[in-house]
Amino acid sequence: MNLESEESEEYGQLESILTDSPKADNARKGLLVLEVQHRILNFLVEHCKGIVYDKKLDRDPLMLEPIHPELPGPTVKEGEWSLAVDVARESPYAAPRVVDLQRHITDTRRRPHPDFSNPGRKKFFWDRTIVSAIDEVYENIAEWGITNRLIDELIELHKTQPMGRYTTQEFDIEYLQSICKMQILLDYRLIELCQRELGFVFPSSPALRSMFERSSSGLRLRDDLDKKDELLWLVRELMKKDTDCPKNVVAAELSRLVQTDKNYKARISPMAARFIADLGLSYELRAQSRMLCPSLFSGPAPLSGEQVDTSQTWVGEQLRGLHELKMCTSVSHSGDKFLRLGESGDPARLPYPINKKRTKEHVETMQKTERQLDLL
């Protein structure tokens, strides 16, 4: 069945499958389900005809799309927060705004997932949600903040190096250590993290989910896909452990493709686009840093083992705050010290009266708690 087309005439159409295809068994089961559904639908229609025998059963008027009145113009400019008056004016014509995330997630499913219906698993779901909402955001801010400060330091130190020198022995040790810090931060944190997370985030894009299948080693692209799809080819090469194409070239081309071609960008989620952009930028930073001192990245190292250890210790100290944050926001790491928010939160340590009446006192309390979270 075609579930990838955006055309209403093509979506849902049955497609032919070879008998020896690995999808043949699922296709047979799907056809049986469709046949059962068709017979049940005919049964229900016949009974409905008996119930509403006095009604006109002309199908054409039912297929006409209703004409909706034009929405009133907003009172704010694009990009600003909507005012309450705008929400009230649109309410007769538009769907209600979602203000409760928990209710929204539950309402999007006719049959709620066990994570929402089972009390024990519901708690587990919200524990993971807090990690995504707090830890991942602050992690991204902190990592790129460290990178920006290190770039500024490298720029200032580079200005002090005499031009025309090509031997690393003539460079300042502080300058070489700054380059070494950048290499360690990129190779063992930014690039490794982005590439690993992209392997999970990319397949979650709605337009691409059907192109992946589970295997004993995890998710992998299906073998029957179009080999000329440039986006899938680049991602496949990026996910391979051993490939003839350098990873930095693949990441740069993937980032260029997503940023310049709107058709490719529409196929992936905003989170996948962010990781692709971060990965391309990280590889570009690595290439620029390598030009300053190639021997630090390959060949005989110009720094002693003790000096390299000092650079590694510096990077570890810079990232220590992220570890402490994870120990508060991740229940698998923190145990009883897990940081809880909202109704099941910890009012004594972090009061957050979000469900109470919006008063000046309550707003100031929430702002104070948010500042404490920033300090973490």
PDB file of N, CA and C in Angstrom, residues 96-166:
ATOM      1  N   PRO A  96      -9.492  24.382  18.752  1.00  0.00           N
ATOM      2  CA  PRO A  96      -9.006  24.984  20.004  1.00  0.00           C
ATOM      3  C   PRO A  96      -7.489  24.852  20.130  1.00  0.00           C
ATOM      4  N   ARG A  97      -6.876  25.877  20.697  1.00  0.00           N
ATOM      5  CA  ARG A  97      -5.441  25.828  20.942  1.00  0.00           C
ATOM      6  C   ARG A  97      -5.138  24.806  22.029  1.00  0.00           C
ATOM      7  N   VAL A  98      -4.058  24.072  21.842  1.00  0.00           N
ATOM      8  CA  VAL A  98      -3.663  23.069  22.836  1.00  0.00           C
ATOM      9  C   VAL A  98      -2.851  23.765  23.929  1.00  0.00           C
ATOM     10  N   VAL A  99      -3.302  23.672  25.150  1.00  0.00           N
ATOM     11  CA  VAL A  99      -2.601  24.306  26.259  1.00  0.00           C
ATOM     12  C   VAL A  99      -2.105  23.278  27.262  1.00  0.00           C
ATOM     13  N   ASP A 100      -2.586  22.060  27.167  1.00  0.00           N
ATOM     14  CA  ASP A 100      -2.199  21.015  28.109  1.00  0.00           C
ATOM     15  C   ASP A 100      -1.485  19.921  27.322  1.00  0.00           C
ATOM     16  N   LEU A 101      -0.165  19.807  27.488  1.00  0.00           N
ATOM     17  CA  LEU A 101       0.609  18.834  26.720  1.00  0.00           C
ATOM     18  C   LEU A 101       0.164  17.413  27.014  1.00  0.00           C
ATOM     19  N   GLN A 102      -0.094  17.116  28.291  1.00  0.00           N
ATOM     20  CA  GLN A 102      -0.502  15.760  28.656  1.00  0.00           C
ATOM     21  C   GLN A 102      -1.824  15.400  28.001  1.00  0.00           C
ATOM     22  N   ARG A 103      -2.795  16.325  28.035  1.00  0.00           N
ATOM     23  CA  ARG A 103      -4.093  16.059  27.428  1.00  0.00           C
ATOM     24  C   ARG A 103      -3.952  15.938  25.909  1.00  0.00           C
ATOM     25  N   HIS A 104      -3.100  16.774  25.325  1.00  0.00           N
ATOM     26  CA  HIS A 104      -2.906  16.731  23.871  1.00  0.00           C
ATOM     27  C   HIS A 104      -2.351  15.380  23.426  1.00  0.00           C
ATOM     28  N   ILE A 105      -1.324  14.886  24.121  1.00  0.00           N
ATOM     29  CA  ILE A 105      -0.715  13.609  23.746  1.00  0.00           C
ATOM     30  C   ILE A 105      -1.720  12.473  23.880  1.00  0.00           C
ATOM     31  N   THR A 106      -2.529  12.530  24.926  1.00  0.00           N
ATOM     32  CA  THR A 106      -3.543  11.490  25.132  1.00  0.00           C
ATOM     33  C   THR A 106      -4.630  11.563  24.066  1.00  0.00           C
ATOM     34  N   ASP A 107      -5.062  12.786  23.712  1.00  0.00           N
ATOM     35  CA  ASP A 107      -6.151  12.945  22.751  1.00  0.00           C
ATOM     36  C   ASP A 107      -5.746  12.603  21.325  1.00  0.00           C
ATOM     37  N   THR A 108      -4.458  12.588  21.035  1.00  0.00           N
ATOM     38  CA  THR A 108      -4.027  12.266  19.676  1.00  0.00           C
ATOM     39  C   THR A 108      -4.137  10.785  19.370  1.00  0.00           C
ATOM     40  N   ARG A 109      -4.460   9.976  20.332  1.00  0.00           N
ATOM     41  CA  ARG A 109      -4.579   8.527  20.123  1.00  0.00           C
ATOM     42  C   ARG A 109      -5.991   8.071  20.499  1.00  0.00           C
ATOM     43  N   ARG A 110      -6.611   7.329  19.590  1.00  0.00           N
ATOM     44  CA  ARG A 110      -7.909   6.740  19.928  1.00  0.00           C
ATOM     45  C   ARG A 110      -7.726   5.637  20.970  1.00  0.00           C
ATOM     46  N   ARG A 111      -6.662   4.911  20.820  1.00  0.00           N
ATOM     47  CA  ARG A 111      -6.336   3.880  21.804  1.00  0.00           C
ATOM     48  C   ARG A 111      -5.038   4.292  22.491  1.00  0.00           C
ATOM     49  N   PRO A 112      -5.111   4.867  23.660  1.00  0.00           N
ATOM     50  CA  PRO A 112      -3.900   5.382  24.321  1.00  0.00           C
ATOM     51  C   PRO A 112      -2.837   4.312  24.498  1.00  0.00           C
ATOM     52  N   HIS A 113      -1.603   4.733  24.286  1.00  0.00           N
ATOM     53  CA  HIS A 113      -0.458   3.842  24.485  1.00  0.00           C
ATOM     54  C   HIS A 113      -0.361   3.481  25.973  1.00  0.00           C
ATOM     55  N   PRO A 114       0.174   2.291  26.289  1.00  0.00           N
ATOM     56  CA  PRO A 114       0.335   1.935  27.712  1.00  0.00           C
ATOM     57  C   PRO A 114       1.095   2.969  28.526  1.00  0.00           C
ATOM     58  N   ASP A 115       1.970   3.749  27.883  1.00  0.00           N
ATOM     59  CA  ASP A 115       2.695   4.792  28.609  1.00  0.00           C
ATOM     60  C   ASP A 115       1.741   5.855  29.150  1.00  0.00           C
ATOM     61  N   PHE A 116       0.526   5.976  28.554  1.00  0.00           N
ATOM     62  CA  PHE A 116      -0.432   6.978  29.009  1.00  0.00           C
ATOM     63  C   PHE A 116      -1.545   6.369  29.849  1.00  0.00           C
ATOM     64  N   SER A 117      -1.875   5.098  29.633  1.00  0.00           N
ATOM     65  CA  SER A 117      -2.997   4.483  30.338  1.00  0.00           C
ATOM     66  C   SER A 117      -2.568   3.736  31.595  1.00  0.00           C
ATOM     67  N   ASN A 118      -1.334   3.216  31.621  1.00  0.00           N
ATOM     68  CA  ASN A 118      -0.850   2.479  32.789  1.00  0.00           C
ATOM     69  C   ASN A 118      -0.182   3.454  33.760  1.00  0.00           C
ATOM     70  N   PRO A 119      -0.650   3.555  35.006  1.00  0.00           N
ATOM     71  CA  PRO A 119      -0.080   4.542  35.944  1.00  0.00           C
ATOM     72  C   PRO A 119       1.426   4.394  36.129  1.00  0.00           C
ATOM     73  N   GLY A 120       1.913   3.150  36.215  1.00  0.00           N
ATOM     74  CA  GLY A 120       3.340   2.951  36.411  1.00  0.00           C
ATOM     75  C   GLY A 120       4.148   3.417  35.220  1.00  0.00           C
ATOM     76  N   ARG A 121       3.703   3.088  34.007  1.00  0.00           N
ATOM     77  CA  ARG A 121       4.430   3.484  32.803  1.00  0.00           C
ATOM     78  C   ARG A 121       4.220   4.956  32.480  1.00  0.00           C
ATOM     79  N   LYS A 122       3.091   5.514  32.913  1.00  0.00           N
ATOM     80  CA  LYS A 122       2.842   6.935  32.699  1.00  0.00           C
ATOM     81  C   LYS A 122       3.897   7.774  33.415  1.00  0.00           C
ATOM     82  N   LYS A 123       4.224   7.395  34.628  1.00  0.00           N
ATOM     83  CA  LYS A 123       5.279   8.086  35.376  1.00  0.00           C
ATOM     84  C   LYS A 123       6.611   7.956  34.649  1.00  0.00           C
ATOM     85  N   PHE A 124       6.893   6.766  34.117  1.00  0.00           N
ATOM     86  CA  PHE A 124       8.139   6.543  33.397  1.00  0.00           C
ATOM     87  C   PHE A 124       8.216   7.423  32.148  1.00  0.00           C
ATOM     88  N   PHE A 125       7.073   7.599  31.446  1.00  0.00           N
ATOM     89  CA  PHE A 125       7.033   8.438  30.254  1.00  0.00           C
ATOM     90  C   PHE A 125       7.378   9.887  30.588  1.00  0.00           C
ATOM     91  N   TRP A 126       6.786  10.420  31.645  1.00  0.00           N
ATOM     92  CA  TRP A 126       7.031  11.812  31.990  1.00  0.00           C
ATOM     93  C   TRP A 126       8.442  12.014  32.538  1.00  0.00           C
ATOM     94  N   ASP A 127       9.015  10.991  33.148  1.00  0.00           N
ATOM     95  CA  ASP A 127      10.414  11.080  33.564  1.00  0.00           C
ATOM     96  C   ASP A 127      11.313  11.286  32.349  1.00  0.00           C
ATOM     97  N   ARG A 128      11.043  10.541  31.285  1.00  0.00           N
ATOM     98  CA  ARG A 128      11.845  10.691  30.061  1.00  0.00           C
ATOM     99  C   ARG A 128      11.567  12.022  29.386  1.00  0.00           C
ATOM    100  N   THR A 129      10.329  12.507  29.470  1.00  0.00           N
ATOM    101  CA  THR A 129       9.984  13.777  28.849  1.00  0.00           C
ATOM    102  C   THR A 129      10.765  14.922  29.488  1.00  0.00           C
ATOM    103  N   ILE A 130      10.912  14.885  30.821  1.00  0.00           N
ATOM    104  CA  ILE A 130      11.662  15.928  31.518  1.00  0.00           C
ATOM    105  C   ILE A 130      13.124  15.936  31.067  1.00  0.00           C
ATOM    106  N   VAL A 131      13.694  14.752  30.842  1.00  0.00           N
ATOM    107  CA  VAL A 131      15.081  14.679  30.353  1.00  0.00           C
ATOM    108  C   VAL A 131      15.194  15.370  29.002  1.00  0.00           C
ATOM    109  N   SER A 132      14.239  15.099  28.097  1.00  0.00           N
ATOM    110  CA  SER A 132      14.290  15.701  26.766  1.00  0.00           C
ATOM    111  C   SER A 132      14.062  17.209  26.816  1.00  0.00           C
ATOM    112  N   ALA A 133      13.146  17.644  27.683  1.00  0.00           N
ATOM    113  CA  ALA A 133      12.778  19.053  27.728  1.00  0.00           C
ATOM    114  C   ALA A 133      13.815  19.920  28.428  1.00  0.00           C
ATOM    115  N   ILE A 134      14.579  19.353  29.345  1.00  0.00           N
ATOM    116  CA  ILE A 134      15.536  20.147  30.130  1.00  0.00           C
ATOM    117  C   ILE A 134      16.972  19.787  29.774  1.00  0.00           C
ATOM    118  N   ASP A 135      17.332  18.519  29.933  1.00  0.00           N
ATOM    119  CA  ASP A 135      18.724  18.122  29.806  1.00  0.00           C
ATOM    120  C   ASP A 135      19.258  18.351  28.395  1.00  0.00           C
ATOM    121  N   GLU A 136      18.517  17.937  27.360  1.00  0.00           N
ATOM    122  CA  GLU A 136      19.015  18.050  25.992  1.00  0.00           C
ATOM    123  C   GLU A 136      19.152  19.508  25.560  1.00  0.00           C
ATOM    124  N   VAL A 137      18.232  20.368  26.016  1.00  0.00           N
ATOM    125  CA  VAL A 137      18.299  21.790  25.651  1.00  0.00           C
ATOM    126  C   VAL A 137      19.519  22.454  26.276  1.00  0.00           C
ATOM    127  N   TYR A 138      19.695  22.265  27.587  1.00  0.00           N
ATOM    128  CA  TYR A 138      20.836  22.877  28.265  1.00  0.00           C
ATOM    129  C   TYR A 138      22.157  22.272  27.780  1.00  0.00           C
ATOM    130  N   GLU A 139      22.120  20.997  27.426  1.00  0.00           N
ATOM    131  CA  GLU A 139      23.321  20.339  26.900  1.00  0.00           C
ATOM    132  C   GLU A 139      23.768  21.013  25.610  1.00  0.00           C
ATOM    133  N   ASN A 140      22.834  21.294  24.721  1.00  0.00           N
ATOM    134  CA  ASN A 140      23.158  21.935  23.450  1.00  0.00           C
ATOM    135  C   ASN A 140      23.696  23.347  23.663  1.00  0.00           C
ATOM    136  N   ILE A 141      23.056  24.098  24.580  1.00  0.00           N
ATOM    137  CA  ILE A 141      23.515  25.465  24.867  1.00  0.00           C
ATOM    138  C   ILE A 141      24.925  25.448  25.445  1.00  0.00           C
ATOM    139  N   ALA A 142      25.178  24.541  26.394  1.00  0.00           N
ATOM    140  CA  ALA A 142      26.477  24.495  27.066  1.00  0.00           C
ATOM    141  C   ALA A 142      27.592  24.084  26.107  1.00  0.00           C
ATOM    142  N   GLU A 143      27.352  23.058  25.292  1.00  0.00           N
ATOM    143  CA  GLU A 143      28.402  22.561  24.387  1.00  0.00           C
ATOM    144  C   GLU A 143      28.823  23.631  23.390  1.00  0.00           C
ATOM    145  N   TRP A 144      27.853  24.301  22.788  1.00  0.00           N
ATOM    146  CA  TRP A 144      28.220  25.325  21.809  1.00  0.00           C
ATOM    147  C   TRP A 144      28.733  26.590  22.492  1.00  0.00           C
ATOM    148  N   GLY A 145      28.352  26.819  23.731  1.00  0.00           N
ATOM    149  CA  GLY A 145      28.944  27.927  24.470  1.00  0.00           C
ATOM    150  C   GLY A 145      30.426  27.696  24.723  1.00  0.00           C
ATOM    151  N   ILE A 146      30.781  26.463  25.118  1.00  0.00           N
ATOM    152  CA  ILE A 146      32.196  26.108  25.307  1.00  0.00           C
ATOM    153  C   ILE A 146      32.954  26.237  23.986  1.00  0.00           C
ATOM    154  N   THR A 147      32.331  25.781  22.893  1.00  0.00           N
ATOM    155  CA  THR A 147      32.983  25.855  21.575  1.00  0.00           C
ATOM    156  C   THR A 147      33.224  27.302  21.169  1.00  0.00           C
ATOM    157  N   ASN A 148      32.251  28.175  21.379  1.00  0.00           N
ATOM    158  CA  ASN A 148      32.407  29.587  21.010  1.00  0.00           C
ATOM    159  C   ASN A 148      33.538  30.241  21.793  1.00  0.00           C
ATOM    160  N   ARG A 149      33.612  29.963  23.083  1.00  0.00           N
ATOM    161  CA  ARG A 149      34.682  30.562  23.897  1.00  0.00           C
ATOM    162  C   ARG A 149      36.050  30.040  23.449  1.00  0.00           C
ATOM    163  N   LEU A 150      36.117  28.778  23.080  1.00  0.00           N
ATOM    164  CA  LEU A 150      37.380  28.202  22.621  1.00  0.00           C
ATOM    165  C   LEU A 150      37.791  28.788  21.274  1.00  0.00           C
ATOM    166  N   ILE A 151      36.821  29.058  20.407  1.00  0.00           N
ATOM    167  CA  ILE A 151      37.124  29.696  19.118  1.00  0.00           C
ATOM    168  C   ILE A 151      37.672  31.100  19.342  1.00  0.00           C
ATOM    169  N   ASP A 152      37.049  31.857  20.248  1.00  0.00           N
ATOM    170  CA  ASP A 152      37.546  33.209  20.542  1.00  0.00           C
ATOM    171  C   ASP A 152      38.980  33.153  21.073  1.00  0.00           C
ATOM    172  N   GLU A 153      39.251  32.169  21.933  1.00  0.00           N
ATOM    173  CA  GLU A 153      40.606  32.020  22.470  1.00  0.00           C
ATOM    174  C   GLU A 153      41.603  31.685  21.359  1.00  0.00           C
ATOM    175  N   LEU A 154      41.221  30.809  20.451  1.00  0.00           N
ATOM    176  CA  LEU A 154      42.098  30.430  19.346  1.00  0.00           C
ATOM    177  C   LEU A 154      42.380  31.618  18.423  1.00  0.00           C
ATOM    178  N   ILE A 155      41.359  32.433  18.168  1.00  0.00           N
ATOM    179  CA  ILE A 155      41.549  33.597  17.295  1.00  0.00           C
ATOM    180  C   ILE A 155      42.560  34.559  17.896  1.00  0.00           C
ATOM    181  N   GLU A 156      42.446  34.820  19.200  1.00  0.00           N
ATOM    182  CA  GLU A 156      43.376  35.743  19.853  1.00  0.00           C
ATOM    183  C   GLU A 156      44.800  35.176  19.875  1.00  0.00           C
ATOM    184  N   LEU A 157      44.933  33.868  20.155  1.00  0.00           N
ATOM    185  CA  LEU A 157      46.264  33.272  20.176  1.00  0.00           C
ATOM    186  C   LEU A 157      46.865  33.198  18.775  1.00  0.00           C
ATOM    187  N   HIS A 158      46.027  33.001  17.768  1.00  0.00           N
ATOM    188  CA  HIS A 158      46.535  32.921  16.398  1.00  0.00           C
ATOM    189  C   HIS A 158      47.127  34.247  15.948  1.00  0.00           C
ATOM    190  N   LYS A 159      46.596  35.348  16.466  1.00  0.00           N
ATOM    191  CA  LYS A 159      47.123  36.670  16.102  1.00  0.00           C
ATOM    192  C   LYS A 159      48.542  36.871  16.620  1.00  0.00           C
ATOM    193  N   THR A 160      48.909  36.176  17.683  1.00  0.00           N
ATOM    194  CA  THR A 160      50.248  36.339  18.271  1.00  0.00           C
ATOM    195  C   THR A 160      51.298  35.462  17.588  1.00  0.00           C
ATOM    196  N   GLN A 161      50.866  34.532  16.710  1.00  0.00           N
ATOM    197  CA  GLN A 161      51.821  33.649  16.049  1.00  0.00           C
ATOM    198  C   GLN A 161      52.396  34.329  14.809  1.00  0.00           C
ATOM    199  N   PRO A 162      53.733  34.391  14.674  1.00  0.00           N
ATOM    200  CA  PRO A 162      54.351  35.026  13.501  1.00  0.00           C
ATOM    201  C   PRO A 162      53.927  34.307  12.218  1.00  0.00           C
ATOM    202  N   MET A 163      53.707  35.067  11.173  1.00  0.00           N
ATOM    203  CA  MET A 163      53.306  34.497   9.898  1.00  0.00           C
ATOM    204  C   MET A 163      54.519  33.876   9.202  1.00  0.00           C
ATOM    205  N   GLY A 164      54.259  32.856   8.391  1.00  0.00           N
ATOM    206  CA  GLY A 164      55.323  32.247   7.582  1.00  0.00           C
ATOM    207  C   GLY A 164      56.045  31.110   8.254  1.00  0.00           C
ATOM    208  N   ARG A 165      55.646  30.707   9.470  1.00  0.00           N
ATOM    209  CA  ARG A 165      56.303  29.595  10.155  1.00  0.00           C
ATOM    210  C   ARG A 165      55.545  28.302   9.859  1.00  0.00           C
ATOM    211  N   TYR A 166      56.257  27.251   9.581  1.00  0.00           N
ATOM    212  CA  TYR A 166      55.631  26.003   9.177  1.00  0.00           C
ATOM    213  C   TYR A 166      56.014  24.828  10.065  1.00  0.00           C
TER     214      TYR A 166
END
